[in-house]
Tab-separated table of C-alpha atoms and ligand atoms in Angstrom:
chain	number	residue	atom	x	y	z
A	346	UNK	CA	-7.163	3.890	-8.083
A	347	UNK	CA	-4.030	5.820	-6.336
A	348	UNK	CA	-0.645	4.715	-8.843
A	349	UNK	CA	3.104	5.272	-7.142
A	350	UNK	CA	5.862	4.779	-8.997
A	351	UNK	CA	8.754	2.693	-7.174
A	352	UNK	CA	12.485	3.999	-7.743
A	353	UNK	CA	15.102	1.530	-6.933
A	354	UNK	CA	18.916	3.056	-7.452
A	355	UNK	CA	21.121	0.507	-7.696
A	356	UNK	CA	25.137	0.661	-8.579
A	357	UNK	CA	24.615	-0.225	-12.280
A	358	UNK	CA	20.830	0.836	-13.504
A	359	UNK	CA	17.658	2.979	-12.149
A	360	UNK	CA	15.092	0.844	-11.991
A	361	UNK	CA	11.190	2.404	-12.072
A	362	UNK	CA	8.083	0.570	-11.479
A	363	UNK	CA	4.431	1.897	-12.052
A	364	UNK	CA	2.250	0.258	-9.514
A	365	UNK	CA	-0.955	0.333	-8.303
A	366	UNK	CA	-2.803	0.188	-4.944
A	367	UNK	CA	-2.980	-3.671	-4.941
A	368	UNK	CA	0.576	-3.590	-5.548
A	369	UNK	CA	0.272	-4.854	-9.394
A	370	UNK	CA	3.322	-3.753	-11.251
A	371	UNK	CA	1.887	-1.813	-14.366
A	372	UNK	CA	4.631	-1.202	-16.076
A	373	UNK	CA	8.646	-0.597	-15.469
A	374	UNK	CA	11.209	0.763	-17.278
A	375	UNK	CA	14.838	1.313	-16.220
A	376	UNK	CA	18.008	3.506	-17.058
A	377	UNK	CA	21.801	3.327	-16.499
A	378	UNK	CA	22.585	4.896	-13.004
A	379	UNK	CA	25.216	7.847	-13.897
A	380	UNK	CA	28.860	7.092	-12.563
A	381	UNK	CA	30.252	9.678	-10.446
A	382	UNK	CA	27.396	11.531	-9.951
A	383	UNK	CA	28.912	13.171	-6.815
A	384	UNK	CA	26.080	16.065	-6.496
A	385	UNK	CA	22.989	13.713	-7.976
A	386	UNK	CA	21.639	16.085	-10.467
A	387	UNK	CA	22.584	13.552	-13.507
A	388	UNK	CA	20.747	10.429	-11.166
A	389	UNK	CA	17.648	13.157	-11.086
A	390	UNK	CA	17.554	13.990	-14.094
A	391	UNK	CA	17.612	10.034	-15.275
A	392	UNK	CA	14.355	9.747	-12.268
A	393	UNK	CA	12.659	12.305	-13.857
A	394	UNK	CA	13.124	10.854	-17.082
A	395	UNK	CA	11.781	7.416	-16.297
A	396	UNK	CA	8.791	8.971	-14.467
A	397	UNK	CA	7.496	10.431	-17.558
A	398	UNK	CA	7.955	7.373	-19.258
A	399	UNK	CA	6.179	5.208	-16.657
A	400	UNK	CA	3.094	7.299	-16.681
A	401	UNK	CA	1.613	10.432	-18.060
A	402	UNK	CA	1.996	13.275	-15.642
A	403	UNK	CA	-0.335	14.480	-12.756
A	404	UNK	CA	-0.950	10.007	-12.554
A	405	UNK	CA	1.836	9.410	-10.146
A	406	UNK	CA	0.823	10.572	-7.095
A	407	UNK	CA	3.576	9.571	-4.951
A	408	UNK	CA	7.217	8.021	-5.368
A	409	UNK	CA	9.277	5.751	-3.211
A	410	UNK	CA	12.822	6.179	-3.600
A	411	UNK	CA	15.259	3.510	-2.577
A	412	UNK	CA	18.983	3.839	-1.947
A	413	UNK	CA	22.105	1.864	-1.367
A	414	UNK	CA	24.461	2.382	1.485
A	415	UNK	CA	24.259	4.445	5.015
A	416	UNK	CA	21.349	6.769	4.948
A	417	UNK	CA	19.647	9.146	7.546
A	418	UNK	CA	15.940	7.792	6.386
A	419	UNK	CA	14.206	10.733	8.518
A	420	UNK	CA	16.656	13.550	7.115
A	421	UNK	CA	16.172	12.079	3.321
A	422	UNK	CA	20.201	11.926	3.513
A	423	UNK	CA	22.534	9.524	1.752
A	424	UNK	CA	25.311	9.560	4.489
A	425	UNK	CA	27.655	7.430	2.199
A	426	UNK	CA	27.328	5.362	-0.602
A	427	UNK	CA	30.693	4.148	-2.134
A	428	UNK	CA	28.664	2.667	-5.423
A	429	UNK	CA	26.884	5.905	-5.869
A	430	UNK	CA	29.681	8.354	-4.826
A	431	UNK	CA	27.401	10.265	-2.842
A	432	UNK	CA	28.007	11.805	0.737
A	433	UNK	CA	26.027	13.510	2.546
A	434	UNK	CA	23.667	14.086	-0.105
A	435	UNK	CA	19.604	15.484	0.794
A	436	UNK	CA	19.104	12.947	-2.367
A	437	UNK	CA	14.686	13.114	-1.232
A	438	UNK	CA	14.809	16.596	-0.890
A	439	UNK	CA	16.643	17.506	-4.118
A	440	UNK	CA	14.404	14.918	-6.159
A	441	UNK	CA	11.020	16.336	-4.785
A	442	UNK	CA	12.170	19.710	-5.643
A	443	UNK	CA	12.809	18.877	-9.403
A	444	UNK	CA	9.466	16.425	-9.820
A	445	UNK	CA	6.803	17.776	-7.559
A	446	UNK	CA	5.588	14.775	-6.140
A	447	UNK	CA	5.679	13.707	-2.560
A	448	UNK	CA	8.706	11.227	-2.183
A	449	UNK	CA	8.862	8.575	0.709
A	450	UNK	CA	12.417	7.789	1.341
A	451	UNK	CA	14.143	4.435	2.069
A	452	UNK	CA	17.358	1.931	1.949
A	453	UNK	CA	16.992	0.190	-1.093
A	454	UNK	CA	18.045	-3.934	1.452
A	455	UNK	CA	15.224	-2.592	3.904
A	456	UNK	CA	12.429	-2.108	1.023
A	457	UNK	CA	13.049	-5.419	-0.271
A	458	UNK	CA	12.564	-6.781	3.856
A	459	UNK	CA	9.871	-4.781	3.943
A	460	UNK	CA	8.314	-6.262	0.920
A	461	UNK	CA	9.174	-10.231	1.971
A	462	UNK	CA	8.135	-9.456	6.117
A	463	UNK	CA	4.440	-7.955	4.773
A	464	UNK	CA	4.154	-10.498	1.815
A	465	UNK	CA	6.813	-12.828	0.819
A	466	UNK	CA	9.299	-15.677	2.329
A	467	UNK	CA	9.869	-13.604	5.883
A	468	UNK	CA	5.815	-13.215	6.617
A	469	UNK	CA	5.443	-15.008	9.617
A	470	UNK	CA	8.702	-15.073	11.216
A	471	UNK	CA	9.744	-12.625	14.074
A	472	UNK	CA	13.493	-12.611	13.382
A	473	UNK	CA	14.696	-12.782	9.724
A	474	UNK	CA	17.663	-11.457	7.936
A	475	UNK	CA	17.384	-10.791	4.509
A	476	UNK	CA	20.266	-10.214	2.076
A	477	UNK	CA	19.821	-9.134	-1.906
A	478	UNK	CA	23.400	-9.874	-3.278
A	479	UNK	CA	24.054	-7.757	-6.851
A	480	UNK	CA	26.572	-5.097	-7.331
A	481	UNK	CA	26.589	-4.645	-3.595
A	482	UNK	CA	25.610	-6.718	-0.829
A	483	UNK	CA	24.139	-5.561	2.482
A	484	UNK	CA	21.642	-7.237	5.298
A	485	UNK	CA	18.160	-5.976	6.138
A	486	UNK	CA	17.742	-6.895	10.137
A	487	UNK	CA	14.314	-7.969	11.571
A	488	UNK	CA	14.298	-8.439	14.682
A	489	UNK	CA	11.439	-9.227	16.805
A	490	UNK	CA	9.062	-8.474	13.998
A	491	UNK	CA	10.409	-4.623	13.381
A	492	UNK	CA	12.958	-3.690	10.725
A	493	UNK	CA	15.970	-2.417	12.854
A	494	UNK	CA	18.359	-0.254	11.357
A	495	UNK	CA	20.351	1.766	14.043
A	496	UNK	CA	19.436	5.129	13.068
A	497	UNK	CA	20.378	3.773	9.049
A	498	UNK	CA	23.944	2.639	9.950
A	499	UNK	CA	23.205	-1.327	10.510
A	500	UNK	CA	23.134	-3.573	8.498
A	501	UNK	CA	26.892	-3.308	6.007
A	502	UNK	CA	27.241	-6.837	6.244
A	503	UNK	CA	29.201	-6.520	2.603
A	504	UNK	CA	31.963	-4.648	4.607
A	505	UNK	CA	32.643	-7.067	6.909
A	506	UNK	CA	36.474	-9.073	6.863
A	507	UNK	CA	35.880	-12.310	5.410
A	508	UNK	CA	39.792	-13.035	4.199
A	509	UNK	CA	39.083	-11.990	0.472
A	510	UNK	CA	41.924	-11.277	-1.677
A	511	UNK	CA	40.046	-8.476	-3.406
A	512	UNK	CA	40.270	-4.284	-2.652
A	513	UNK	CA	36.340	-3.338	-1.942
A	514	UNK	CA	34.935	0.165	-2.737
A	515	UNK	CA	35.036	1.541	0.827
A	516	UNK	CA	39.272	1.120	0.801
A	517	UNK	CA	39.774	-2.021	2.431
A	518	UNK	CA	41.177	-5.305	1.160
A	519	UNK	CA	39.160	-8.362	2.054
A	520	UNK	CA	35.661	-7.337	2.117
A	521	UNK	CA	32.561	-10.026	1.730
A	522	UNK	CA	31.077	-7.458	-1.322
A	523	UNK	CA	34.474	-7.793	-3.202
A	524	UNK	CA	34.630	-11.321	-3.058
A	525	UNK	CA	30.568	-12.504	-2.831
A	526	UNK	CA	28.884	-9.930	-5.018
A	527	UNK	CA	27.298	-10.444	-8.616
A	528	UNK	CA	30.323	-7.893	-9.975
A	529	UNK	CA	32.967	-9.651	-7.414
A	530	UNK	CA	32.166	-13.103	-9.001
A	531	UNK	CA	32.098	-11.884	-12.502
A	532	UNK	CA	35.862	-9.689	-11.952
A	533	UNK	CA	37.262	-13.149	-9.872
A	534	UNK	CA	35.959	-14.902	-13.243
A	535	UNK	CA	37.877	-12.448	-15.281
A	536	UNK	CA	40.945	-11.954	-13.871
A	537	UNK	CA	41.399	-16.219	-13.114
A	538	UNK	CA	40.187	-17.028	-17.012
A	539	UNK	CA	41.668	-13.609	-18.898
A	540	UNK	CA	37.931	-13.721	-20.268
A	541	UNK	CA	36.078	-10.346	-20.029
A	542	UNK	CA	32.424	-9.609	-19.247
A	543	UNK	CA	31.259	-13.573	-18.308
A	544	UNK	CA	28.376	-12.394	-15.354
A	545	UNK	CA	28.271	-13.934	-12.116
A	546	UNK	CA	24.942	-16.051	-13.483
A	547	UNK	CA	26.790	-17.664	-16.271
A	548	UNK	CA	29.776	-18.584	-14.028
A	549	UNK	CA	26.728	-20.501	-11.776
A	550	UNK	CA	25.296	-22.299	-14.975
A	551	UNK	CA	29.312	-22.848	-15.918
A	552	UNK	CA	29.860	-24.343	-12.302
A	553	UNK	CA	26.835	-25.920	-13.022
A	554	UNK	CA	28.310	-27.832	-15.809
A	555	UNK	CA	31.120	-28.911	-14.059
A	556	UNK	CA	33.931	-26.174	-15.460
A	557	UNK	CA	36.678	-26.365	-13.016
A	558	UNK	CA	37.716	-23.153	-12.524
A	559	UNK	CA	33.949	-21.867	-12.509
A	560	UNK	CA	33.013	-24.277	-9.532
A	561	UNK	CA	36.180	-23.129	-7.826
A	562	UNK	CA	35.379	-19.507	-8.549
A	563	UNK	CA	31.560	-19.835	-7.076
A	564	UNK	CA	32.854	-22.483	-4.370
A	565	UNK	CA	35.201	-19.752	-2.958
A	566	UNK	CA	32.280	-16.734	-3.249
A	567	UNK	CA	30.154	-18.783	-1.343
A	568	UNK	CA	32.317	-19.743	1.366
A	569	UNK	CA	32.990	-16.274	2.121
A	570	UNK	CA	29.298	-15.805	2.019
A	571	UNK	CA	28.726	-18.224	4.319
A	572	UNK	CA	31.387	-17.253	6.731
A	573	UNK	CA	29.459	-13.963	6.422
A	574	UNK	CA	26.267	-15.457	7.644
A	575	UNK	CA	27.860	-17.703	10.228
A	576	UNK	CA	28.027	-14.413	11.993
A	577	UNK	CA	24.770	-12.916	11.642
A	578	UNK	CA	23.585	-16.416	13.066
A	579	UNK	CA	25.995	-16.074	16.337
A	580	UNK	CA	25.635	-12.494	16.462
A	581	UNK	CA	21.474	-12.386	16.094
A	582	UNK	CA	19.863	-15.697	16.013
A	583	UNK	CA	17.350	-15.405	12.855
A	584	UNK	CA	14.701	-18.123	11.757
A	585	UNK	CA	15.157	-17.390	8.560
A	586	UNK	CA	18.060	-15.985	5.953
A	587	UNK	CA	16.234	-14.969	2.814
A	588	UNK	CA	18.416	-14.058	-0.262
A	589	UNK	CA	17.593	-11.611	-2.731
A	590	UNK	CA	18.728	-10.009	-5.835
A	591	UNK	CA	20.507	-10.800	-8.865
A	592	UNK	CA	22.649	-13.713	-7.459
A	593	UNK	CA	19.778	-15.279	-5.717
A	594	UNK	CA	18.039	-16.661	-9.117
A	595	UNK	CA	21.466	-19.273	-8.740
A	596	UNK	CA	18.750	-20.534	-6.677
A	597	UNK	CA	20.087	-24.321	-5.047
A	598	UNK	CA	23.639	-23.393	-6.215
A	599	UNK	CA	23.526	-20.655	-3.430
A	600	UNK	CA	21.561	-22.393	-0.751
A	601	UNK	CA	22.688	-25.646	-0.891
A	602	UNK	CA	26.831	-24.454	0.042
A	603	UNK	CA	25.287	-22.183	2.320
A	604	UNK	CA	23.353	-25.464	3.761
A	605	UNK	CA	26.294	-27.515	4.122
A	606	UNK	CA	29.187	-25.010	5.578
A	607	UNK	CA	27.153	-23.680	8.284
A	608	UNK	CA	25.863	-27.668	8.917
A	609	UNK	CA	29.748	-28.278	9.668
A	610	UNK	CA	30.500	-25.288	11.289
A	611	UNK	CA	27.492	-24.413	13.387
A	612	UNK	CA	27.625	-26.057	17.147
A	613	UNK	CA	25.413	-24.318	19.807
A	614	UNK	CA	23.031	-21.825	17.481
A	615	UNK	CA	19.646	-21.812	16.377
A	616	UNK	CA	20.118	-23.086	12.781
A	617	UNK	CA	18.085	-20.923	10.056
A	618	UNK	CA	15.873	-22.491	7.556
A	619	UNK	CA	17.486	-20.180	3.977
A	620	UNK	CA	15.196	-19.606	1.366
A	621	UNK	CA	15.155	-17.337	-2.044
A	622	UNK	CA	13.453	-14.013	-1.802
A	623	UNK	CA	9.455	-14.654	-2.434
A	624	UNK	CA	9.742	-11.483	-4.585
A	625	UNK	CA	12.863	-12.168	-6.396
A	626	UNK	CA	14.340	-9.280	-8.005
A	627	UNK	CA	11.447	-7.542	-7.323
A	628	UNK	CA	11.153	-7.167	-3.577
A	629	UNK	CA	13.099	-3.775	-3.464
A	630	UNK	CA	10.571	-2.432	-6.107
A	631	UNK	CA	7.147	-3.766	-4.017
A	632	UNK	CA	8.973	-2.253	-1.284
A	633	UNK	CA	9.378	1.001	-2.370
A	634	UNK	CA	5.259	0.855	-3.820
A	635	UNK	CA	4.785	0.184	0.053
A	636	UNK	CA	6.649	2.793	1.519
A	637	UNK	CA	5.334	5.341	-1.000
A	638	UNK	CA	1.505	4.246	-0.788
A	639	UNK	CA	2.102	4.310	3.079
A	640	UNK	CA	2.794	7.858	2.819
A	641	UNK	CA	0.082	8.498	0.780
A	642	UNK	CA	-2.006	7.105	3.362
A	643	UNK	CA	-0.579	9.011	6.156
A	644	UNK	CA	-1.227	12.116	4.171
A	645	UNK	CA	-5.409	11.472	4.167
A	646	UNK	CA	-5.459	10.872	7.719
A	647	UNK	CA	-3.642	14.599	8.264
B	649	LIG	ZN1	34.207	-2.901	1.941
């Protein structure tokens, strides 16, 4: 049986996944992603570290590589990514170089669609959005049953104006990342209770509880969420909003606001059902097995 190994690279860790040809999850490990790791050598070096702990080598006989932020899939570019600190880097290129394995390439938001459209919550629907919130947050469009992108630049939801009081990686004041995100909720925690290093699921379970300043905390990052998704709905009319990532195991404390803003502030559009990623955490990983088995596939009908 063929074995890929899925590389997601997200703002805080690498996370690698062995998987098979049935898309079983063998085994995973995971790494701190390098900060400021303008050129990418230290992030390929960490790759090439957790590939030879996933599997011994000459098994792995392809890898799928997803990224975060504006990419040119078909160059293998990262045009920008302000978690990362890349620009303009030939990130597939430079990694097949170093491991000598064929490496499919892809946006870490559009593996985890990919994942949920072939076998999770957006399977059946034509027009879905779905949105993994964690360090970063960004949409994955489908549109009449095909994962649009816009030649890689759609899609930055998390750097749209939602009135936040918060400065956001890419320079601008206001952003729905800095005041929506897993990190943004933890930092709005910190600086409003002086208490360092509280993560955006314990202020849920606090909110949860009934602390004060934790529901107001999570009642404020989810109105700007929803004011957020209030304009994907105008703008493209999906069936379905799926979340995804870290912040989406909150579960009913994220779907339920979402539920009851957009019921008030909705009038003439097609109102979404919302659901929690089928794949959880785990979608941009099954993704990336996809998009890396596809390519293996492509290569035996050459
Ligand atoms: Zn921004």
């Amino acid at each position: 049986m063929k074995l890929v190994a899925a590389i997601d690279v997200g703002g805080t860790s690498i996370k690698g996944a062995l998987v098979d040809s049935q898309l079983r999850i063998i085994t995973t490990a995971s790494a701190p992603t390098p900060q400021g790791d303008v050129d990418g050598s230290k992030s390929i070096q960490v790759i090439s570290q957790l590939l030879s702990n996933l599997a011994a080598p000459g098994e792995i006989n392809a890898v799928g590589l997803a990224v975060p932020g504006s990419l040119d899939e078909a160059q293998g570019l990262s045009r920008w990514s302000g978690n990362l600190q890349w620009k303009n880097l030939p990130i597939q290129h430079l990694l097949e170089e170093e491991i000598k394995i064929p490496v499919a390439f892809g946006h870490d938001v559009r593996t985890g669609a990919l994942a949920e459209l072939r076998s999770g919550a957006a399977q059946g629907f034509k027009n879905a959005i779905f949105i993994p919130i964690g360090t970063g947050i960004a949409a994955a469009l489908i549109i009449d049953g095909v994962i649009r992108s816009s030649d890689g630049f759609a899609g930055e939801i998390g750097h749209v104006d939602v009135g936040g009081a918060f400065m956001c990686v890419c320079g601008k004041k206001g952003c729905l990342e800095a005041a929506s995100s897993a990190l943004a909720i933890s930092n709005a925690y910190a600086k409003a209770s002086g208490t360092v290093g509280v993560s955006s699921e314990e202020v849920a379970m606090l909110a949860r509880s009934g602390d004060a300043l934790a529901k107001k905390i999570w009642g404020d990052a989810m109105q700007s969420l929803a004011k957020a998704c209030q304009l994907l709905i105008t703008i493209l009319a999906p069936e379905i909003i799926i979340f995804g990532g870290g912040l989406s195991q909150a579960g009913d404390s994220l779907l339920s606001p979402m539920q009851s803003f957009l019921n008030d502030s909705l009038t003439f559009q097609r109102v979404p059902q919302f659901a929690i990623a089928h794949h959880g955490a785990q979608a941009g990983t099954i993704g990336c097995a996809m998009l890396a088995l596809d390519l293996l596939a492509s290569e035996n009908t050459k």
